[in-house]
Coordinates of C-alpha atoms in Angstrom, one line a residue:
X1 CA 87.5 97.0 65.9
X2 CA 84.9 94.4 65.0
X3 CA 81.3 95.4 65.1
X4 CA 80.9 93.8 68.5
X5 CA 82.4 97.0 69.9
X6 CA 80.7 99.4 67.4
X7 CA 77.2 98.1 68.0
X8 CA 77.0 98.2 71.8
X9 CA 73.5 96.9 71.9
X10 CA 74.5 93.7 70.1
X11 CA 73.9 90.6 72.2
X12 CA 77.0 88.6 73.0
X13 CA 75.9 85.3 71.7
X14 CA 77.4 83.3 68.9
X15 CA 76.0 84.6 65.7
X16 CA 77.1 85.4 62.1
X17 CA 79.3 88.5 61.6
X18 CA 79.2 90.7 58.6
X19 CA 81.0 88.1 56.5
X20 CA 78.4 85.5 57.4
X21 CA 81.0 83.4 59.3
X22 CA 79.9 81.8 62.5
X23 CA 81.4 83.5 65.6
X24 CA 81.8 81.9 69.0
X25 CA 82.5 83.2 72.6
X26 CA 86.2 82.8 72.2
X27 CA 86.2 85.1 69.2
X28 CA 84.4 87.7 71.3
X29 CA 86.9 87.1 74.1
X30 CA 89.9 87.6 71.7
X31 CA 88.3 90.8 70.4
X32 CA 88.0 92.0 74.0
X33 CA 91.6 91.3 74.7
X34 CA 92.5 93.3 71.6
X35 CA 90.2 96.1 72.8
X36 CA 92.1 96.2 76.1
X37 CA 95.4 96.3 74.2
X38 CA 94.2 99.2 71.9
X39 CA 93.3 101.2 75.0
X40 CA 96.7 100.4 76.6
X41 CA 95.0 98.6 79.5
X42 CA 97.2 95.6 78.4
X43 CA 100.8 96.0 77.2
X44 CA 102.2 93.7 74.5
X45 CA 103.3 91.1 77.0
X46 CA 100.0 91.1 78.8
X47 CA 98.2 90.8 75.5
X48 CA 100.2 87.7 74.6
X49 CA 99.7 86.2 78.1
X50 CA 96.0 86.7 78.0
X51 CA 95.6 85.1 74.6
X52 CA 97.8 82.1 75.7
X53 CA 95.7 81.7 78.9
X54 CA 92.5 81.8 76.9
X55 CA 93.8 78.8 74.8
X56 CA 94.6 76.6 77.8
X57 CA 92.5 73.4 77.9
X58 CA 89.5 73.3 80.2
X59 CA 86.9 75.8 81.1
X60 CA 88.2 79.3 80.6
X61 CA 86.4 82.4 81.9
X62 CA 88.1 85.4 80.4
X63 CA 87.3 88.0 83.1
X64 CA 88.4 85.7 85.9
X65 CA 91.6 84.8 84.0
X66 CA 92.5 88.5 83.5
X67 CA 92.0 89.4 87.1
X68 CA 93.6 86.3 88.7
X69 CA 96.7 86.6 86.4
X70 CA 97.0 90.2 87.7
X71 CA 96.8 91.6 84.1
X72 CA 93.8 93.9 84.8
X73 CA 92.5 95.4 88.0
X74 CA 88.9 94.2 88.6
X75 CA 87.4 97.7 88.6
X76 CA 89.2 98.6 85.3
X77 CA 88.0 95.3 83.8
X78 CA 84.4 95.8 84.6
X79 CA 84.4 99.4 83.3
X80 CA 86.1 98.2 80.0
X81 CA 83.5 95.4 79.7
X82 CA 80.7 97.9 80.1
X83 CA 82.2 100.2 77.5
X84 CA 82.8 97.4 75.0
X85 CA 79.4 95.6 75.4
X86 CA 77.0 98.4 76.4
X87 CA 75.9 96.4 79.5
X88 CA 75.5 98.4 82.7
X89 CA 77.4 97.6 85.9
X90 CA 75.7 96.2 88.9
X91 CA 75.0 99.0 91.4
X92 CA 75.4 98.3 95.2
X93 CA 71.7 99.2 95.8
X94 CA 70.7 96.5 93.3
X95 CA 72.1 93.6 95.3
X96 CA 69.2 91.6 96.7
X97 CA 68.8 90.9 100.4
X98 CA 67.7 87.3 99.7
X99 CA 67.9 84.9 96.7
X100 CA 65.7 85.8 93.7
X101 CA 63.6 82.9 92.3
X102 CA 65.3 80.3 94.5
X103 CA 62.8 77.6 93.6
X104 CA 63.7 78.0 89.9
X105 CA 67.4 78.9 90.0
X106 CA 69.7 77.2 92.6
X107 CA 72.7 78.6 94.3
X108 CA 74.9 75.8 92.9
X109 CA 74.1 76.8 89.3
X110 CA 74.7 80.4 90.0
X111 CA 78.1 79.6 91.5
X112 CA 79.1 77.5 88.5
X113 CA 77.8 80.0 85.9
X114 CA 79.0 83.0 87.8
X115 CA 75.6 84.5 87.3
X116 CA 73.5 86.1 90.1
X117 CA 69.8 86.9 89.7
X118 CA 69.2 90.3 91.3
X119 CA 65.6 91.3 90.4
X120 CA 62.6 89.7 88.8
X121 CA 59.1 90.8 87.7
X122 CA 56.4 89.0 85.7
X123 CA 58.2 89.4 82.4
X124 CA 62.0 89.8 83.0
X125 CA 64.8 88.6 85.2
X126 CA 67.9 90.8 85.8
X127 CA 71.1 88.8 86.2
X128 CA 74.6 90.0 87.1
X129 CA 77.1 88.1 85.0
X130 CA 80.9 87.9 85.3
X131 CA 81.4 86.7 81.7
X132 CA 79.3 88.5 79.1
X133 CA 80.9 86.3 76.4
X134 CA 79.3 83.1 77.6
X135 CA 76.5 82.3 75.1
X136 CA 74.8 79.7 77.3
X137 CA 74.0 81.7 80.5
X138 CA 71.1 83.8 79.2
X139 CA 69.2 81.0 77.3
X140 CA 69.6 78.7 80.3
X141 CA 68.3 81.3 82.8
X142 CA 65.4 82.2 80.4
X143 CA 64.4 78.5 80.4
X144 CA 64.7 78.2 84.2
X145 CA 62.9 81.4 85.0
X146 CA 60.5 81.5 82.0
X147 CA 61.3 85.2 81.7
X148 CA 63.4 87.4 79.4
X149 CA 66.9 87.9 80.8
X150 CA 68.4 91.3 81.2
X151 CA 72.2 91.2 82.0
X152 CA 74.3 93.6 84.1
X153 CA 78.0 93.2 84.8
X154 CA 79.8 92.3 88.0
X155 CA 83.5 91.6 88.6
X156 CA 84.7 88.2 89.6
X157 CA 85.7 89.1 93.2
X158 CA 82.5 91.2 93.7
X159 CA 80.5 88.3 92.4
X160 CA 82.0 85.9 95.0
X161 CA 81.3 88.3 97.8
X162 CA 77.8 89.0 96.7
X163 CA 77.0 85.3 96.2
X164 CA 78.2 84.6 99.7
X165 CA 76.1 87.5 101.1
X166 CA 72.9 86.3 99.2
X167 CA 73.3 82.5 99.4
X168 CA 75.9 81.8 102.1
X169 CA 78.9 79.6 101.2
X170 CA 78.8 78.4 97.6
X171 CA 78.1 74.7 97.2
X172 CA 81.4 72.9 96.8
X173 CA 82.7 69.4 96.5
X174 CA 83.9 67.4 99.5
X175 CA 87.3 69.1 99.3
X176 CA 85.8 72.6 99.4
X177 CA 86.1 73.9 95.8
X178 CA 84.4 73.0 92.5
X179 CA 86.2 70.3 90.6
X180 CA 86.5 72.3 87.4
X181 CA 88.3 75.1 89.2
X182 CA 91.2 73.1 90.4
X183 CA 93.1 72.8 87.1
X184 CA 92.6 76.5 86.5
X185 CA 93.9 77.3 90.0
X186 CA 97.0 75.3 89.5
X187 CA 97.6 76.9 86.1
X188 CA 97.2 80.4 87.4
X189 CA 99.4 79.7 90.5
X190 CA 102.1 78.4 88.2
X191 CA 102.2 81.5 86.1
X192 CA 105.6 83.3 86.2
X193 CA 104.3 86.6 87.8
X194 CA 102.6 84.7 90.7
X195 CA 105.7 82.6 91.2
X196 CA 107.9 85.7 91.2
X197 CA 105.6 87.5 93.6
X198 CA 105.6 84.7 96.2
X199 CA 109.4 84.4 95.9
X200 CA 109.8 88.2 96.3
X201 CA 107.6 88.3 99.5
X202 CA 109.7 85.6 101.1
X203 CA 113.0 87.2 100.0
X204 CA 111.9 90.5 101.5
X205 CA 111.3 88.6 104.8
X206 CA 114.9 87.4 104.7
X207 CA 116.2 90.9 103.9
X208 CA 114.3 92.3 106.9
X209 CA 115.2 89.4 109.2
X210 CA 111.5 89.0 109.7
X211 CA 110.1 86.2 111.8
X212 CA 106.7 86.1 110.1
X213 CA 105.0 87.1 106.9
X214 CA 101.3 88.0 107.2
X215 CA 99.2 88.0 104.0
X216 CA 95.8 89.3 105.2
X217 CA 92.7 89.1 103.0
X218 CA 90.7 92.3 103.1
X219 CA 87.6 93.5 101.2
X220 CA 89.4 95.6 98.6
X221 CA 92.9 94.2 98.5
X222 CA 95.5 92.0 100.3
X223 CA 97.7 93.5 103.0
X224 CA 101.3 92.3 103.4
X225 CA 102.9 92.8 106.8
X226 CA 106.2 91.5 108.2
X227 CA 107.0 91.0 111.9
X228 CA 110.4 92.5 112.5
X229 CA 111.9 92.5 116.0
X230 CA 108.4 91.5 117.4
X231 CA 106.5 94.4 115.7
X232 CA 104.3 94.2 112.6
X233 CA 105.3 96.5 109.8
X234 CA 103.0 97.0 106.8
X235 CA 105.0 96.6 103.6
X236 CA 102.5 96.8 100.8
X237 CA 99.0 96.3 99.5
X238 CA 98.4 93.7 96.7
X239 CA 95.6 93.9 94.2
X240 CA 92.6 91.7 95.2
X241 CA 92.9 90.1 91.9
X242 CA 96.1 88.2 92.9
X243 CA 94.8 87.0 96.2
X244 CA 93.5 83.6 95.2
X245 CA 96.5 82.8 92.9
X246 CA 99.1 83.8 95.5
X247 CA 97.4 81.8 98.2
X248 CA 97.1 78.8 95.9
X249 CA 100.8 79.1 95.0
X250 CA 101.8 79.1 98.7
X251 CA 99.5 76.2 99.4
X252 CA 101.0 74.2 96.6
X253 CA 104.5 74.8 97.9
X254 CA 103.4 73.9 101.5
X255 CA 101.7 70.7 100.4
X256 CA 98.3 71.9 101.4
X257 CA 94.9 71.1 99.8
X258 CA 94.3 73.9 97.3
X259 CA 90.6 73.0 97.0
X260 CA 89.9 73.4 100.7
X261 CA 89.2 77.0 101.5
X262 CA 86.7 76.6 104.4
X263 CA 89.0 75.1 107.0
X264 CA 92.3 76.2 108.5
X265 CA 95.4 74.3 107.2
X266 CA 99.0 74.0 108.4
X267 CA 102.0 72.9 106.3
X268 CA 105.6 73.5 105.6
X269 CA 107.7 74.7 102.7
X270 CA 111.4 75.5 102.1
X271 CA 112.9 78.6 100.5
X272 CA 116.6 79.4 99.6
X273 CA 118.4 82.1 101.5
X274 CA 122.1 82.8 100.9
X275 CA 122.8 79.3 99.7
X276 CA 120.9 77.5 102.4
X277 CA 117.3 76.0 102.6
X278 CA 115.2 77.7 105.2
X279 CA 112.1 76.0 106.7
X280 CA 108.9 78.0 106.7
X281 CA 105.8 77.0 108.6
X282 CA 102.6 77.9 106.7
X283 CA 99.2 78.5 108.3
X284 CA 96.0 79.4 106.5
X285 CA 92.8 80.7 108.0
X286 CA 89.5 81.4 106.3
X287 CA 88.2 84.9 106.9
X288 CA 85.3 87.0 105.7
X289 CA 87.2 88.2 102.7
X290 CA 89.1 85.0 101.8
X291 CA 92.0 83.0 103.2
X292 CA 94.7 84.8 105.2
X293 CA 98.1 83.2 105.3
X294 CA 100.9 83.5 107.9
X295 CA 104.4 82.2 107.1
X296 CA 106.7 81.6 110.1
X297 CA 110.4 81.7 109.2
X298 CA 112.3 78.9 111.0
X299 CA 115.9 79.5 110.2
X300 CA 117.5 76.5 112.0
X301 CA 120.9 77.5 110.8
X302 CA 121.0 80.7 112.9
X303 CA 123.8 80.9 115.4
X304 CA 122.8 80.1 118.9
X305 CA 123.7 83.1 121.1
X306 CA 125.2 82.9 124.6
X307 CA 123.4 84.7 127.5
X308 CA 125.4 87.9 127.2
X309 CA 124.6 88.1 123.5
X310 CA 120.9 87.9 124.4
X311 CA 121.2 90.8 126.7
X312 CA 121.3 89.1 130.1
X313 CA 123.4 91.0 132.7
X314 CA 126.2 89.4 134.7
X315 CA 124.2 88.7 137.9
X316 CA 121.4 87.1 135.9
X317 CA 123.8 84.9 134.0
X318 CA 125.4 83.8 137.2
X319 CA 122.0 82.8 138.6
X320 CA 121.0 80.9 135.4
X321 CA 124.4 79.1 135.5
X322 CA 123.7 78.1 139.1
X323 CA 120.3 76.6 138.4
X324 CA 121.5 74.7 135.3
X325 CA 124.8 73.5 136.9
X326 CA 122.8 71.0 139.1
X327 CA 122.7 67.4 137.7
X328 CA 119.0 67.2 138.1
X329 CA 115.9 69.4 138.7
X330 CA 113.6 71.5 136.7
X331 CA 114.4 74.9 135.1
X332 CA 111.7 76.9 133.5
X333 CA 111.6 79.9 131.2
X334 CA 108.3 81.8 131.2
X335 CA 106.7 84.6 129.2
X336 CA 104.2 85.2 126.5
X337 CA 104.4 83.9 122.9
X338 CA 107.3 85.6 121.1
X339 CA 109.3 86.5 124.1
X340 CA 112.3 84.5 123.2
X341 CA 111.9 81.6 125.6
X342 CA 113.2 78.9 123.2
X343 CA 116.2 81.0 122.3
X344 CA 117.1 81.2 126.0
X345 CA 116.7 77.5 126.4
X346 CA 119.1 76.9 123.6
X347 CA 121.6 79.3 125.2
X348 CA 121.4 77.0 128.2
X349 CA 121.9 73.9 126.1
X350 CA 124.9 75.6 124.4
X351 CA 126.5 75.8 127.8
X352 CA 125.6 72.2 128.8
X353 CA 126.2 70.4 125.5
X354 CA 129.4 68.4 125.4
X355 CA 130.8 64.9 125.0
X356 CA 130.1 63.9 128.6
X357 CA 126.3 64.6 128.5
X358 CA 123.5 63.2 126.4
X359 CA 121.1 66.0 125.5
X360 CA 117.7 65.3 124.0
X361 CA 115.0 67.8 123.0
X362 CA 111.3 67.5 121.9
X363 CA 110.1 70.6 120.1
X364 CA 107.2 71.8 118.0
X365 CA 108.7 73.1 115.7
X366 CA 112.5 72.5 115.9
X367 CA 113.7 76.1 115.7
X368 CA 117.4 75.7 115.9
X369 CA 119.8 72.9 114.9
X370 CA 122.6 72.1 117.3
X371 CA 125.3 69.6 116.7
X372 CA 125.6 66.9 119.3
X373 CA 121.9 67.3 120.5
X374 CA 119.3 64.7 119.7
X375 CA 116.3 66.8 118.5
X376 CA 112.8 65.3 118.2
X377 CA 110.0 67.0 116.2
X378 CA 106.6 66.6 118.0
X379 CA 103.7 65.4 115.8
X380 CA 100.5 65.7 117.9
X381 CA 98.4 64.6 114.9
X382 CA 99.9 61.1 115.1
X383 CA 100.0 60.9 118.8
X384 CA 103.6 62.1 119.4
X385 CA 102.8 65.0 121.6
X386 CA 105.2 66.4 124.3
X387 CA 104.0 63.9 126.9
X388 CA 104.4 60.9 124.7
X389 CA 107.7 62.0 123.4
X390 CA 109.0 62.7 126.9
X391 CA 108.1 59.2 128.0
X392 CA 110.1 57.7 125.2
X393 CA 113.0 60.1 125.6
X394 CA 113.5 59.0 129.2
X395 CA 114.1 55.5 128.0
X396 CA 117.1 56.8 125.9
X397 CA 119.3 57.4 129.0
X398 CA 119.5 61.2 128.7
X399 CA 121.3 63.5 131.1
X400 CA 119.5 66.7 129.9
X401 CA 116.0 66.9 128.5
X402 CA 114.5 70.0 126.9
X403 CA 110.7 70.1 126.4
X404 CA 109.6 72.8 124.1
X405 CA 106.6 73.7 126.3
X406 CA 104.7 72.3 129.3
X407 CA 101.2 72.6 128.0
X408 CA 99.2 70.2 130.2
X409 CA 99.2 68.4 133.5
X410 CA 100.5 65.1 132.1
X411 CA 103.6 66.7 130.6
X412 CA 104.2 68.7 133.8
X413 CA 104.0 65.6 136.0
X414 CA 106.3 63.6 133.7
X415 CA 108.8 66.5 133.7
X416 CA 108.7 66.7 137.5
X417 CA 109.2 62.9 137.8
X418 CA 112.1 63.0 135.4
X419 CA 113.8 65.7 137.4
X420 CA 113.3 63.6 140.5
X421 CA 115.0 60.6 138.9
X422 CA 118.3 62.3 138.1
X423 CA 117.6 64.3 134.9
X424 CA 118.0 68.0 134.3
X425 CA 114.8 69.1 132.6
X426 CA 114.5 72.5 131.0
X427 CA 111.2 73.8 129.5
X428 CA 108.9 76.8 129.0
X429 CA 105.6 77.9 130.5
X430 CA 103.2 80.7 129.5
X431 CA 103.1 82.9 132.6
X432 CA 103.7 86.6 133.2
X433 CA 106.3 86.3 136.0
X434 CA 108.7 83.9 137.6
X435 CA 106.7 83.4 140.7
X436 CA 103.5 82.7 138.6
X437 CA 105.3 79.6 137.3
X438 CA 104.9 78.0 140.7
X439 CA 101.1 78.6 140.9
X440 CA 100.8 77.5 137.3
X441 CA 102.3 74.1 138.0
X442 CA 100.0 73.8 141.0
X443 CA 97.0 74.6 138.7
X444 CA 98.2 71.8 136.4
X445 CA 97.9 69.3 139.3
X446 CA 101.5 69.0 140.5
X447 CA 101.8 68.7 144.2
X448 CA 103.5 71.7 146.0
X449 CA 106.0 69.4 147.8
X450 CA 107.1 68.0 144.4
X451 CA 107.6 71.5 143.0
X452 CA 109.6 72.5 146.0
X453 CA 111.8 69.4 145.7
X454 CA 112.5 69.7 142.0
X455 CA 112.3 73.3 140.8
X456 CA 115.8 74.8 140.5
X457 CA 114.7 78.2 139.2
X458 CA 112.6 80.2 136.8
X459 CA 113.6 82.8 134.2
X460 CA 110.7 85.2 133.3
X461 CA 111.5 87.4 130.2
X462 CA 110.4 89.8 127.6
X463 CA 112.1 91.0 124.4
X464 CA 112.6 94.7 123.9
X465 CA 114.0 96.3 120.8
X466 CA 117.5 97.7 120.8
X467 CA 118.0 101.3 119.7
X468 CA 119.7 101.6 116.3
X469 CA 123.2 102.9 117.1
X470 CA 123.4 104.6 113.7
X471 CA 120.6 107.1 114.4
X472 CA 119.5 107.1 118.0
X473 CA 119.9 110.5 119.6
X474 CA 120.5 111.5 123.3
X475 CA 118.1 114.0 124.9
X476 CA 117.7 115.3 128.5
X477 CA 115.2 113.4 130.6
X478 CA 111.9 115.1 131.5
X479 CA 110.2 115.1 134.9
X480 CA 107.7 112.6 133.6
X481 CA 110.6 110.3 132.5
X482 CA 112.1 110.7 136.0
X483 CA 108.9 109.6 137.7
X484 CA 108.5 106.7 135.3
X485 CA 112.0 105.5 136.0
X486 CA 111.6 105.9 139.8
X487 CA 114.6 108.3 140.1
X488 CA 114.9 110.6 143.1
X489 CA 113.9 114.3 142.6
X490 CA 116.6 116.4 141.2
X491 CA 118.5 113.5 139.6
X492 CA 120.1 114.6 136.3
X493 CA 119.9 112.1 133.5
X494 CA 119.7 111.7 129.8
X495 CA 117.8 109.2 127.6
X496 CA 118.3 107.9 124.1
X497 CA 115.4 107.9 121.7
X498 CA 114.8 106.4 118.2
X499 CA 115.0 108.5 115.0
X500 CA 115.0 106.1 112.0
X501 CA 117.5 105.6 109.2
X502 CA 118.0 103.2 106.3
X503 CA 120.0 100.9 108.5
X504 CA 117.0 100.2 110.7
X505 CA 114.4 100.5 107.9
X506 CA 113.2 103.7 109.4
X507 CA 112.0 102.2 112.7
X508 CA 114.8 103.5 115.0
X509 CA 115.4 100.0 116.3
X510 CA 117.6 97.2 115.2
X511 CA 117.6 93.8 116.9
X512 CA 116.2 92.8 120.3
X513 CA 117.5 92.0 123.8
X514 CA 116.1 90.5 127.0
X515 CA 114.5 92.1 130.0
X516 CA 114.3 89.4 132.6
X517 CA 113.8 88.4 136.2
X518 CA 115.7 85.3 137.4
X519 CA 114.3 83.5 140.5
X520 CA 116.9 81.1 141.9
X521 CA 115.3 78.9 144.6
X522 CA 116.8 78.7 148.1
X523 CA 115.6 76.9 151.2
X524 CA 113.2 79.6 152.3
X525 CA 111.5 79.7 148.9
X526 CA 111.2 75.9 148.8
X527 CA 109.5 76.0 152.2
X528 CA 107.1 78.7 151.1
X529 CA 106.2 76.7 148.0
X530 CA 105.6 73.5 150.0
X531 CA 103.3 75.5 152.3
X532 CA 101.3 76.7 149.2
X533 CA 102.4 80.3 149.5
X534 CA 100.8 82.7 147.0
X535 CA 102.4 84.3 143.9
X536 CA 102.9 87.7 145.6
X537 CA 104.5 86.3 148.7
X538 CA 106.9 84.2 146.6
X539 CA 107.8 87.2 144.4
X540 CA 108.4 89.4 147.5
X541 CA 110.7 86.8 149.0
X542 CA 112.6 86.3 145.8
X543 CA 113.2 90.1 145.5
X544 CA 114.4 90.2 149.1
X545 CA 116.9 87.6 148.1
X546 CA 118.2 89.7 145.2
X547 CA 116.0 89.0 142.3
X548 CA 115.6 92.0 139.9
X549 CA 112.0 92.3 138.7
X550 CA 111.1 92.7 135.0
X551 CA 110.2 96.3 135.6
X552 CA 113.6 97.0 137.2
X553 CA 115.4 95.2 134.4
X554 CA 113.5 97.3 131.9
X555 CA 114.4 100.5 133.7
X556 CA 118.1 99.5 133.7
X557 CA 118.0 99.0 130.0
X558 CA 116.6 102.4 129.5
X559 CA 119.1 104.1 131.7
X560 CA 122.0 102.3 130.0
X561 CA 120.8 103.8 126.7
X562 CA 120.2 100.4 125.0
X563 CA 116.5 100.9 124.5
X564 CA 113.9 103.6 124.9
X565 CA 111.4 104.3 127.7
X566 CA 108.5 104.0 125.2
X567 CA 109.7 100.6 124.0
X568 CA 109.9 99.3 127.6
X569 CA 106.5 100.7 128.4
X570 CA 105.1 99.0 125.3
X571 CA 106.5 95.6 126.1
X572 CA 106.0 95.7 129.9
X573 CA 102.8 97.6 129.9
X574 CA 104.2 100.3 132.1
X575 CA 107.0 100.3 134.7
X576 CA 104.9 100.2 137.8

């Protein structure tokens, strides 16, 4: 190796080597790349990629490039730099609680130079540096501080966290990132390993039939989780060094501002799956350890199931058919986020759709594509929210209108008025039960007599995971199980429980089905609603008229062997 490595006390500034030739910081950087290759930290391909990245135009900081390209783990890099240069590594106890010499050295300069003053006395200033090959940092700081500079080493990611802890958010341009970093970010995000990594994560989601990909920034690494059948499953941990590059790659694909890291952003991208383009909604959120990203898979080409395919039993299907067979009125599907409400609405539209009816929807986002249905994508940012879209839709002479969600009083009132004037309106609400939909509409300002006149019925639902038929086993029920299921003493019964196999990715479950309660309004219930009856009284009356509660529906699924008692308890928070 060159004498830069043999003489560890040698300062890393441009100076003549043994041959009298003038050396620059890039020469030292190339020597360090060779040093990493000799110690097998870099393989041959990594060695070539590092040299190529170093020669790209613009400001190039070697340690940052090595980490963000995923060529070297940050901890390994800092250790190698220390070995090669003789500089010590910044210790946790050396991190200052407040800025050092803030009147002389500003936070903006520290952010640009990636240099952090950590201690000062009358004669010297100790500075943690990311790039020991930069010949300008030490002289500049000596001039600013009027002190001799002593350098210690810090990794790129550790520097950013420490800088935020000492100074707060780093000064940035109006878009949220230093201008000279943008070209570098785009270059790194376009490197083949990052492109392949982003594609692999999305492809894995398709293989698992996941609804969401969660890329969560943590202090030491980046966690990857997939939501499969409504449950988050941790898949892997990515090196912290790839976090910024991977996030930037996704933001580029989704048309987001790669310079803005301080504010949440939302966008869309497409990815190929089995010969078709799948829409993916992208959401970024700044956190304490960097941006976290969630990708929602919106496979509009999925086949719309009928009610039996969703898991509804025959009596429930008959009740839903009765409430949607009327030419006008309001039909609601309720439940928390992720309970399959939109899927149920589309099952209803599948039954209704035909040449004799005009069906129009307004959704955010459009989750399924259905031939013969006029689908409108809401855009609240330009004023096309559900209420505005619904007003325009009613001028299109529709027979059936689907509103993705009733979120506010204005949308609720327009939906009720539309149902009064000869339209069948189907929509969703966020309530825990069918009866609670009535009180929710009242809370939104809809008069009880209008609810009584227009509401055809309400479906409240949850999604529970189906047991995997390849591995589920049958076991005798225990006394505790009997009590939970409400069975009489001495009743013999068996249950099925999950085991886990390759077919279900080791979870014991594969796919989901509906647990539901279907409240079909009759004259008695309409009278109670007009008289402002409470949620409990409405629910009791509906059960007396034959409505099966969510808990009872869950128990039936357990006893039929289609799901487990633990799964129903998880989703319904107990069977009481």
